[in-house]
């Protein structure tokens, strides 16, 4: 089914990803409609329509479904049930969401698809945590099954004596205990998939995190990663196909000593793909719109020799006067009013071209 330009694209979630999706949609002549519970979500500034409603409000989501031509979501901490009301209009579907939002289901699913993950255990009591530490050895990281992002909902166990405080630190929520991976570098595979099968990959960025938050993505990736990209792409595509995923899918990897290890999947455009706006013929945002609307794939070729994307986190955003004055720096601000610590306020991309 083709959803032609002029149609309304519903976006559940009004953060910066929804904002950049809505801008890409507008360039192709679509109108965005944002559904979000907040008063001034960043995406609503750049969309034709906005509905303020809780993500769990099934009646509101059903009404939203009647006024949009196709719908998508821009983050994964959403109740799945109400979104079922969107039926076939929702792309990707709820399977991608249900699996990606629960770390235990996610890891089992990846393993079923033949992907490698760090050794892990499901834990729901302090005894489980202690047993997991005995079996996996230290270090181990506890991650809540649900609602984690930007390193939230995680606690490290570096010696057996940390088990109790780590379990308390994640508020005794159902979790996974995961062996620490001694990685050389991190990277992601970002792909888009169409309902009738075609897919496209971008170059894989090398990702640097600090305190669990992405700080920088760079393409091309270094030689620590490059030899692992082909295998990582195969694993990512098997996951996308098993999900019946439509749209952009991101798979985060550790480049391990003996090959790529999957960290997690995001059923959506991703922070590590923001460089595609300046660095690729078709950005991840435009490609997601193309895929969910049934338009043909755009080229994912690089238009630059290299690109570096730096996040502006919290007070970093106060550097905007220098950044906006810097020749060649492409500044993106998300229109968030308050620069709370750890909050993603914007990003800046710098590219280089062959002389
Ligand atoms: P989030 O959903 O918050 O992005 P991740 O599971 O991706 O959570 O963890 C955030 C970051 O923490 C990772 O990108 C990585 O740098 C570090 N990390 C997470 N799990 C592990 C692990 N098992 N071993 C080593 N580092 C890890
Ligand atoms: Mg992550």
PDB file of C-alpha atoms and ligand atoms in Angstrom, residues 103 143 149-151 154 186 209 212 252 263-264 268 270, ligand 2:
ATOM      1  CA  UNK A 103      15.238  -6.910  27.633  1.00  0.00           C
ATOM      2  CA  UNK A 143      19.355  -3.876  33.678  1.00  0.00           C
ATOM      3  CA  UNK A 149      17.213   4.252  28.410  1.00  0.00           C
ATOM      4  CA  UNK A 150      20.410   6.324  28.353  1.00  0.00           C
ATOM      5  CA  UNK A 151      21.884   3.993  30.976  1.00  0.00           C
ATOM      6  CA  UNK A 154      21.203  -0.144  35.293  1.00  0.00           C
ATOM      7  CA  UNK A 186      30.881  -0.101  20.042  1.00  0.00           C
ATOM      8  CA  UNK A 209      29.223   6.310  25.314  1.00  0.00           C
ATOM      9  CA  UNK A 212      25.561   5.055  29.567  1.00  0.00           C
ATOM     10  CA  UNK A 252      23.677  -1.842  18.855  1.00  0.00           C
ATOM     11  CA  UNK A 263      23.822  -5.259  22.992  1.00  0.00           C
ATOM     12  CA  UNK A 264      20.247  -4.258  22.181  1.00  0.00           C
ATOM     13  CA  UNK A 268      13.218   2.927  15.216  1.00  0.00           C
ATOM     14  CA  UNK A 270      18.427   6.061  16.409  1.00  0.00           C
TER      15      UNK A 270
HETATM   16 MG1  LIG B   2      21.794   1.464  24.203  1.00  0.00          MG
END
